[in-house]
CSV table of C-alpha atoms in Angstrom, one decimal:
chain,number,residue,atom,x,y,z
A,1,MET,CA,-5.6,-10.9,-7.9
A,2,GLU,CA,-7.9,-9.9,-5.0
A,3,ASN,CA,-7.0,-7.2,-3.9
A,4,ALA,CA,-6.9,-5.8,-7.5
A,5,ILE,CA,-11.4,-7.3,-7.0
A,6,GLN,CA,-11.7,-6.0,-3.9
A,7,ASN,CA,-10.2,-2.6,-4.6
A,8,GLU,CA,-9.1,-1.4,-7.5
A,9,ILE,CA,-12.4,-2.6,-10.2
A,10,SER,CA,-14.9,-5.6,-8.4
A,11,HIS,CA,-16.4,-8.4,-10.1
A,12,ILE,CA,-18.1,-7.1,-12.4
A,13,GLN,CA,-18.3,-2.7,-13.7
A,14,ILE,CA,-21.5,-1.3,-15.8
A,15,HIS,CA,-21.1,0.7,-18.7
A,16,HIS,CA,-22.9,3.4,-21.1
A,17,PRO,CA,-21.2,2.0,-24.4
A,18,ARG,CA,-19.4,5.0,-25.4
A,19,PHE,CA,-17.7,6.2,-21.9
A,20,LYS,CA,-15.1,3.0,-22.1
A,21,GLU,CA,-13.8,5.1,-25.2
A,22,ASP,CA,-12.3,8.4,-24.3
A,23,GLN,CA,-14.4,8.7,-20.0
A,24,GLU,CA,-16.0,11.6,-21.9
A,25,VAL,CA,-18.5,12.4,-18.9
A,26,GLN,CA,-21.7,13.5,-20.8
A,27,PHE,CA,-21.5,9.4,-21.6
A,28,SER,CA,-23.9,9.0,-17.9
A,29,LEU,CA,-25.7,6.2,-16.9
A,30,ASP,CA,-29.7,6.6,-17.3
A,31,THR,CA,-31.4,6.1,-13.7
A,32,PRO,CA,-28.8,4.7,-11.7
A,33,GLU,CA,-30.9,4.4,-8.2
A,34,ARG,CA,-32.9,2.6,-10.2
A,35,LEU,CA,-30.1,0.5,-11.3
A,36,LEU,CA,-28.9,-0.6,-8.6
A,37,MET,CA,-32.0,-1.1,-7.3
A,38,GLU,CA,-32.2,-4.1,-9.7
A,39,VAL,CA,-28.7,-5.3,-9.3
A,40,GLU,CA,-29.1,-5.9,-5.4
A,41,GLN,CA,-31.7,-8.3,-6.2
A,42,ILE,CA,-29.8,-10.0,-7.5
A,43,GLU,CA,-28.8,-13.4,-6.4
A,44,GLY,CA,-24.9,-13.9,-5.7
A,45,VAL,CA,-24.3,-9.9,-5.1
A,46,LYS,CA,-22.8,-9.0,-2.7
A,47,SER,CA,-23.2,-5.5,-3.0
A,48,SER,CA,-22.5,-3.0,-5.4
A,49,THR,CA,-22.1,1.5,-5.3
A,50,VAL,CA,-23.0,4.0,-8.1
A,51,ARG,CA,-19.9,6.4,-9.1
A,52,THR,CA,-19.3,9.8,-10.8
A,53,ILE,CA,-15.7,10.3,-12.3
A,54,VAL,CA,-14.5,12.8,-14.5
A,55,ASN,CA,-10.7,12.8,-15.4
A,56,GLY,CA,-9.1,15.9,-15.0
A,57,MET,CA,-6.3,17.8,-13.2
A,58,ILE,CA,-5.3,18.2,-9.1
A,59,ALA,CA,-2.9,21.0,-8.4
A,60,SER,CA,-1.7,22.5,-5.7
A,61,SER,CA,1.4,25.0,-4.5
A,62,HIS,CA,4.1,22.4,-6.0
A,63,GLY,CA,2.9,20.6,-8.6
A,64,VAL,CA,0.2,18.8,-10.9
A,65,ARG,CA,-1.0,15.9,-11.9
A,66,GLY,CA,-3.5,14.1,-14.0
A,67,ILE,CA,-5.4,12.3,-12.6
A,68,GLN,CA,-8.7,10.4,-11.9
A,69,ILE,CA,-11.2,11.6,-9.4
A,70,SER,CA,-14.8,9.5,-8.0
A,71,GLY,CA,-18.1,11.0,-7.2
A,72,ILE,CA,-18.8,7.7,-4.6
A,73,ILE,CA,-21.8,7.5,-1.7
A,74,PRO,CA,-19.0,6.1,1.1
A,75,GLU,CA,-21.0,3.7,3.0
A,76,GLN,CA,-21.6,2.0,-0.5
A,77,GLU,CA,-18.0,2.5,-1.5
A,78,ALA,CA,-16.7,1.3,1.8
A,79,ALA,CA,-19.4,-2.5,1.2
A,80,VAL,CA,-18.0,-2.8,-2.2
A,81,THR,CA,-13.6,-1.9,-2.2
A,82,HIS,CA,-13.0,-1.7,1.2
A,83,LEU,CA,-11.8,2.1,0.8
A,84,ALA,CA,-12.1,3.4,4.4
A,85,ALA,CA,-9.8,0.0,5.5
A,86,HIS,CA,-6.8,1.4,3.6
A,87,LEU,CA,-6.8,5.3,5.9
A,88,VAL,CA,-3.7,5.7,6.0
A,89,GLU,CA,-4.5,9.4,7.9
A,90,GLY,CA,-7.2,11.3,8.7
A,91,GLU,CA,-11.1,10.7,7.9
A,92,TYR,CA,-13.6,8.9,5.8
A,93,LEU,CA,-15.2,10.8,4.1
A,94,ASN,CA,-18.9,12.1,5.2
A,95,GLU,CA,-21.6,14.3,4.4
A,96,GLU,CA,-20.6,17.3,6.0
A,97,SER,CA,-17.5,17.3,5.1
A,98,LYS,CA,-19.1,18.5,1.8
A,99,THR,CA,-15.4,19.5,0.1
A,100,GLY,CA,-13.8,16.7,1.1
A,101,ILE,CA,-10.9,15.1,-1.1
A,102,LEU,CA,-9.2,11.3,-0.4
A,103,ILE,CA,-5.8,11.1,-2.2
A,104,SER,CA,-3.3,8.7,-1.7
A,105,LYS,CA,-0.6,8.6,0.4
A,106,LYS,CA,1.8,9.2,-3.4
A,107,THR,CA,0.1,11.6,-4.8
A,108,ALA,CA,0.1,13.5,-0.9
A,109,GLU,CA,4.5,13.0,-1.3
A,110,ARG,CA,4.5,14.1,-5.0
A,111,LEU,CA,1.9,17.4,-4.5
A,112,ASN,CA,3.8,17.9,-0.3
A,113,LEU,CA,-0.2,18.0,1.2
A,114,LYS,CA,-1.2,17.1,3.8
A,115,LEU,CA,-4.3,16.8,5.8
A,116,ARG,CA,-7.0,20.0,6.0
A,117,LYS,CA,-5.0,21.1,3.0
A,118,LYS,CA,-6.5,22.9,0.2
A,119,VAL,CA,-5.9,21.8,-3.5
A,120,ALA,CA,-7.3,22.8,-6.6
A,121,LEU,CA,-9.0,20.5,-9.2
A,122,ARG,CA,-9.8,20.9,-13.1
A,123,PHE,CA,-11.6,19.5,-15.7
A,124,GLN,CA,-14.2,19.6,-18.4
A,125,ASP,CA,-17.7,19.2,-18.0
A,126,GLY,CA,-20.3,18.1,-20.2
A,127,GLU,CA,-20.2,20.3,-22.5
A,128,TYR,CA,-16.3,20.7,-22.6
A,129,ASN,CA,-16.9,24.1,-20.5
A,130,LEU,CA,-13.2,24.0,-18.4
A,131,ILE,CA,-14.0,24.1,-14.1
A,132,ASP,CA,-11.8,24.4,-11.5
A,133,ALA,CA,-13.5,23.1,-8.1
A,134,GLY,CA,-11.8,23.9,-4.0
A,135,PHE,CA,-11.6,20.5,-1.9
A,136,ARG,CA,-10.4,20.6,1.3
A,137,VAL,CA,-7.3,17.2,2.3
A,138,VAL,CA,-9.7,15.1,5.0
A,139,GLY,CA,-8.0,11.3,4.4
A,140,ILE,CA,-5.0,9.4,2.9
A,141,PHE,CA,-5.3,6.7,1.7
A,142,GLU,CA,-2.7,3.2,0.6
A,143,THR,CA,-3.5,0.9,-1.3
A,144,LYS,CA,-1.1,-2.3,-2.0
A,145,ASN,CA,-1.1,-0.8,-6.0
A,146,THR,CA,1.1,1.9,-6.1
A,147,ALA,CA,-0.1,2.7,-9.8
A,148,PHE,CA,-3.5,3.0,-8.8
A,149,ASP,CA,-3.0,4.8,-5.9
A,150,GLU,CA,-1.2,7.3,-8.1
A,151,ALA,CA,-3.8,8.0,-10.8
A,152,HIS,CA,-6.7,8.1,-7.7
A,153,ALA,CA,-9.0,10.2,-5.8
A,154,TYR,CA,-12.0,10.7,-3.9
A,155,VAL,CA,-14.5,12.9,-3.5
A,156,LEU,CA,-18.2,13.2,-2.4
A,157,ARG,CA,-20.7,11.9,-5.8
A,158,ASP,CA,-23.3,14.6,-4.9
A,159,GLN,CA,-21.2,17.6,-4.5
A,160,LEU,CA,-19.2,16.3,-8.5
A,161,ASN,CA,-22.5,16.8,-9.5
A,162,LYS,CA,-23.1,18.9,-8.1
A,163,ASN,CA,-20.2,21.1,-9.8
A,164,LEU,CA,-20.3,19.2,-12.6
A,165,ASP,CA,-24.1,20.7,-13.2
A,166,MET,CA,-25.9,17.4,-14.8
A,167,GLY,CA,-28.3,16.3,-12.5
A,168,ASN,CA,-27.7,13.3,-10.4
A,169,ILE,CA,-25.1,11.3,-13.3
A,170,ALA,CA,-23.9,8.3,-12.6
A,171,HIS,CA,-20.9,6.9,-15.2
A,172,GLU,CA,-20.0,3.2,-13.6
A,173,VAL,CA,-21.9,0.8,-11.6
A,174,ALA,CA,-19.6,-1.6,-9.6
A,175,ILE,CA,-20.4,-5.2,-8.3
A,176,LEU,CA,-18.5,-7.7,-5.9
A,177,LEU,CA,-20.0,-11.1,-5.6
A,178,TYR,CA,-19.8,-13.2,-2.6
A,179,ASP,CA,-18.7,-16.2,-4.3
A,180,ILE,CA,-16.5,-15.5,-7.6
A,181,GLU,CA,-17.8,-18.6,-10.2
A,182,ASP,CA,-21.0,-16.5,-9.9
A,183,ILE,CA,-19.8,-14.5,-12.0
A,184,ASP,CA,-21.2,-15.2,-15.1
A,185,SER,CA,-24.2,-15.9,-14.5
A,186,VAL,CA,-24.7,-12.8,-13.1
A,187,GLU,CA,-22.7,-11.1,-15.8
A,188,ALA,CA,-25.7,-12.6,-18.4
A,189,ARG,CA,-28.5,-11.8,-15.7
A,190,LEU,CA,-27.3,-7.7,-15.7
A,191,LYS,CA,-27.3,-8.6,-19.6
A,192,SER,CA,-30.4,-9.4,-19.9
A,193,ILE,CA,-32.0,-6.3,-17.2
A,194,ALA,CA,-29.6,-3.9,-18.8
A,195,PRO,CA,-29.1,-5.0,-22.6
A,196,ASP,CA,-28.1,-1.3,-23.9
A,197,LEU,CA,-25.7,-0.5,-22.0
A,198,LEU,CA,-21.9,-2.5,-21.7
A,199,VAL,CA,-21.4,-5.2,-18.8
A,200,GLU,CA,-17.9,-6.4,-18.7
A,201,SER,CA,-16.9,-8.1,-16.0
A,202,TYR,CA,-13.2,-8.4,-13.9
A,203,LYS,CA,-11.5,-10.4,-16.7
A,204,VAL,CA,-12.2,-8.1,-19.9
A,205,LEU,CA,-11.7,-4.9,-17.0
A,206,ALA,CA,-8.3,-5.8,-16.5
A,207,PRO,CA,-7.2,-9.1,-18.3
A,208,GLU,CA,-3.8,-8.9,-16.7
A,209,ILE,CA,-4.9,-10.2,-13.7
A,210,GLU,CA,-6.6,-13.1,-15.9
A,211,LEU,CA,-3.3,-13.3,-17.6
A,212,PHE,CA,-1.8,-13.6,-14.1
A,213,ASN,CA,-4.0,-16.3,-12.7
A,214,SER,CA,-4.2,-18.5,-15.6
A,215,GLN,CA,-0.3,-17.7,-15.5
A,216,ILE,CA,-0.1,-19.3,-11.5
A,217,GLN,CA,-2.2,-22.2,-12.7
A,218,ILE,CA,0.7,-22.9,-15.3
A,219,SER,CA,3.4,-22.7,-12.8
A,220,THR,CA,1.5,-25.0,-10.4
A,221,THR,CA,0.9,-27.8,-12.5
A,222,ILE,CA,4.6,-27.8,-14.0
A,223,PHE,CA,5.7,-27.2,-10.2
A,224,THR,CA,3.3,-30.5,-9.5
A,225,PHE,CA,4.5,-32.2,-12.9
A,226,ILE,CA,8.2,-32.2,-12.3
A,227,VAL,CA,7.5,-33.2,-7.7
A,228,MET,CA,5.3,-35.9,-9.4
A,229,LEU,CA,8.1,-37.7,-11.3
A,230,GLY,CA,10.8,-36.9,-8.3
A,231,LEU,CA,7.5,-39.1,-6.7
A,232,ILE,CA,8.4,-41.5,-9.6
A,233,PHE,CA,11.5,-42.3,-9.9
A,234,GLY,CA,11.8,-42.0,-6.2
A,235,ILE,CA,9.8,-44.9,-6.1
A,236,ILE,CA,10.7,-47.3,-9.0
A,237,ASN,CA,14.1,-47.3,-7.0
A,238,THR,CA,12.3,-48.1,-4.2
A,239,MET,CA,10.9,-50.7,-4.9
A,240,LEU,CA,13.3,-52.0,-7.4
A,241,MET,CA,15.0,-52.9,-4.6
A,242,ALA,CA,12.1,-54.6,-2.2
A,243,VAL,CA,12.5,-56.8,-5.5
A,244,LEU,CA,15.6,-57.6,-5.9
A,245,GLU,CA,16.4,-58.5,-2.4
A,246,ARG,CA,13.5,-60.9,-2.9
A,247,PHE,CA,14.8,-62.5,-5.7
A,248,ARG,CA,15.0,-66.3,-4.1
A,249,GLU,CA,11.2,-65.0,-2.5
A,250,LEU,CA,10.1,-64.4,-5.8
A,251,GLY,CA,11.6,-67.2,-7.9
A,252,MET,CA,10.3,-70.1,-4.8
A,253,LEU,CA,6.9,-68.4,-5.1
A,254,MET,CA,7.2,-68.6,-9.4
A,255,SER,CA,8.8,-72.4,-8.6
A,256,ILE,CA,5.4,-73.7,-6.5
A,257,GLY,CA,3.2,-72.3,-8.7
A,258,MET,CA,2.5,-68.9,-8.8
A,259,ASN,CA,1.8,-67.5,-11.7
A,260,LYS,CA,3.4,-64.0,-13.4
A,261,ARG,CA,0.0,-62.2,-13.1
A,262,ARG,CA,-0.3,-62.8,-9.0
A,263,ILE,CA,3.2,-62.1,-8.7
A,264,PHE,CA,2.9,-58.3,-10.9
A,265,ALA,CA,-0.4,-57.6,-8.8
A,266,MET,CA,1.6,-57.9,-5.5
A,267,ILE,CA,3.8,-55.4,-6.7
A,268,VAL,CA,1.5,-53.2,-8.0
A,269,MET,CA,-0.1,-53.7,-4.6
A,270,GLU,CA,2.7,-53.1,-2.2
A,271,THR,CA,3.7,-49.5,-4.0
A,272,ILE,CA,-0.2,-48.8,-4.6
A,273,MET,CA,0.1,-49.6,-0.7
A,274,LEU,CA,2.9,-47.5,0.0
A,275,GLY,CA,0.9,-44.6,-1.9
A,276,LEU,CA,-1.9,-45.0,0.2
A,277,ILE,CA,0.0,-44.7,3.7
A,278,ALA,CA,2.0,-41.7,3.3
A,279,THR,CA,-0.7,-39.0,1.2
A,280,PRO,CA,-2.6,-39.0,4.3
A,281,VAL,CA,0.3,-38.2,6.0
A,282,GLY,CA,0.9,-35.7,3.8
A,283,LEU,CA,-1.7,-34.1,2.6
A,284,LEU,CA,-2.7,-33.5,6.2
A,285,ILE,CA,1.1,-31.6,7.4
A,286,GLY,CA,0.8,-29.1,4.3
A,287,LEU,CA,-3.5,-28.8,5.7
A,288,ILE,CA,-1.6,-28.4,8.8
A,289,THR,CA,0.1,-25.9,7.6
A,290,MET,CA,-1.5,-24.3,5.2
A,291,ASN,CA,-3.9,-23.2,7.7
A,292,ARG,CA,-1.7,-21.3,9.6
A,293,LEU,CA,-0.5,-19.7,7.3
A,294,SER,CA,-3.5,-18.9,6.2
A,295,ARG,CA,-3.7,-17.3,9.1
A,296,THR,CA,-0.2,-15.7,9.9
A,297,GLY,CA,1.3,-15.4,6.4
A,298,ILE,CA,3.9,-15.3,4.6
A,299,ASP,CA,6.0,-12.2,4.6
A,300,LEU,CA,7.5,-10.2,2.1
A,301,SER,CA,8.3,-6.8,3.4
A,302,LYS,CA,11.9,-6.7,1.9
A,303,TRP,CA,10.6,-6.4,-1.6
A,304,SER,CA,6.7,-4.6,-0.3
A,305,SER,CA,8.4,-1.7,-2.9
A,306,GLY,CA,8.9,-3.6,-6.2
A,307,MET,CA,5.7,-6.0,-5.1
A,308,LYS,CA,3.4,-2.5,-5.1
A,309,GLU,CA,4.1,-1.6,-8.4
A,310,PHE,CA,2.6,-5.2,-9.4
A,311,GLY,CA,-0.4,-4.3,-6.6
A,312,ILE,CA,0.8,-7.6,-4.6
A,313,SER,CA,0.3,-7.4,-0.9
A,314,GLU,CA,4.1,-7.8,1.8
A,315,ILE,CA,1.5,-10.5,3.5
A,316,VAL,CA,0.9,-13.3,0.9
A,317,TYR,CA,-2.5,-15.6,2.8
A,318,PRO,CA,-2.5,-19.1,0.9
A,319,ASP,CA,-5.3,-20.0,0.1
A,320,VAL,CA,-6.0,-24.0,-1.0
A,321,THR,CA,-9.3,-25.3,-2.0
A,322,PRO,CA,-9.8,-28.3,-0.8
A,323,ASP,CA,-10.3,-29.8,-4.8
A,324,VAL,CA,-6.3,-29.0,-4.6
A,325,PHE,CA,-6.7,-31.7,-2.3
A,326,PHE,CA,-7.8,-34.4,-3.6
A,327,GLN,CA,-6.7,-33.7,-6.7
A,328,LEU,CA,-2.9,-33.8,-5.8
A,329,ALA,CA,-4.4,-37.5,-3.6
A,330,PHE,CA,-5.3,-38.7,-7.4
A,331,ALA,CA,-2.3,-37.3,-8.5
A,332,VAL,CA,0.1,-39.2,-6.0
A,333,PHE,CA,-2.6,-42.3,-6.6
A,334,LEU,CA,-1.8,-42.3,-10.1
A,335,THR,CA,2.2,-41.3,-9.5
A,336,ALA,CA,2.4,-44.9,-7.5
A,337,PHE,CA,1.4,-47.2,-9.7
A,338,LEU,CA,2.5,-46.2,-12.7
A,339,ALA,CA,5.9,-46.8,-10.5
A,340,SER,CA,5.1,-49.9,-9.8
A,341,LEU,CA,4.8,-50.8,-13.7
A,342,TYR,CA,8.1,-51.5,-14.6
A,343,PRO,CA,9.4,-53.5,-10.9
A,344,ALA,CA,6.7,-55.3,-11.8
A,345,PHE,CA,7.7,-55.8,-14.9
A,346,LYS,CA,10.9,-56.5,-14.0
A,347,ALA,CA,9.9,-58.8,-11.3
A,348,ILE,CA,7.9,-61.9,-13.7
A,349,GLN,CA,11.0,-61.8,-15.6
A,350,LEU,CA,12.4,-64.0,-12.9
A,351,LYS,CA,13.3,-67.3,-14.0
A,352,PRO,CA,12.9,-69.6,-10.7
A,353,VAL,CA,15.0,-71.9,-11.1
A,354,GLU,CA,17.6,-68.9,-11.8
A,355,ALA,CA,16.8,-67.3,-8.7
A,356,ILE,CA,16.5,-69.9,-6.1
A,357,ARG,CA,19.9,-70.6,-6.5
A,358,LYS,CA,20.8,-67.0,-5.9
A,359,ILE,CA,22.7,-65.7,-2.9
């Protein structure tokens, strides 16, 4: 999810209402620079960028492929998608390389391209005229999503606009937030600023990400339930043995006047104390483990080729919010309480005379 947001779609995107239907060039944003200035003034926005987007073909002497060409402002794009950090060869786009293009490693392999090689781009302008433009490969990038890499290439926005001959146009504003929790409030603010434009969060742009996130949450809940179920049986076994081993003592307490309510409460409190002692120890071990893994990561490079098809990094860095620790602590406390009921119920069923006589 984090890879997709940071490398591909950002948290929020703004388009012309009709642009997403067929991604036609003429459906551009009016005054994109002014819109960008208003976006950057919204609280919670970390960075933003404007893009000119056309769909076309990229060709070399070894083949032709369909591709989405994004005209970017290098400094802004680097702050939103960290594109510069994914370069494996060459250099990032700059104003000196007017006809420079960034292509993915996968595209370079399929078209047998290397640095400084020329490619031909073909796309349509706003009047559906075919435009041919020559570019030179200045950099090769590789993200964690093979499908995304194959479908995208980047050039300077000014140069792409010059080829389109449609003025200073832009088709997309991509926005990255400081905190994903602010996404609803920022989205609402953007809709009030630009009511005639299409404002969409990543949940709409890539619903599979939200589905994947919800599936992870459901899987985690099921896994936690299974662990807690095992914990219940473990506690029941421990406390039931404690009750059976203290038949005579419990019978003696009942015979000298200790009522069943206090016997019941005593067993419950013993079980809860068992949980209260074990919970901090377990959470501390978990915190230390997570702290280490969040820095070193979990190496899944053996399956990296298959994982990249789904946009998953070969190094996974687990991240656990403090809320999870509180939820687990509460779950253990509740589990301990529920597990204590059966042993406590067995304890109050004892008959004092029979319990005292028991060897």
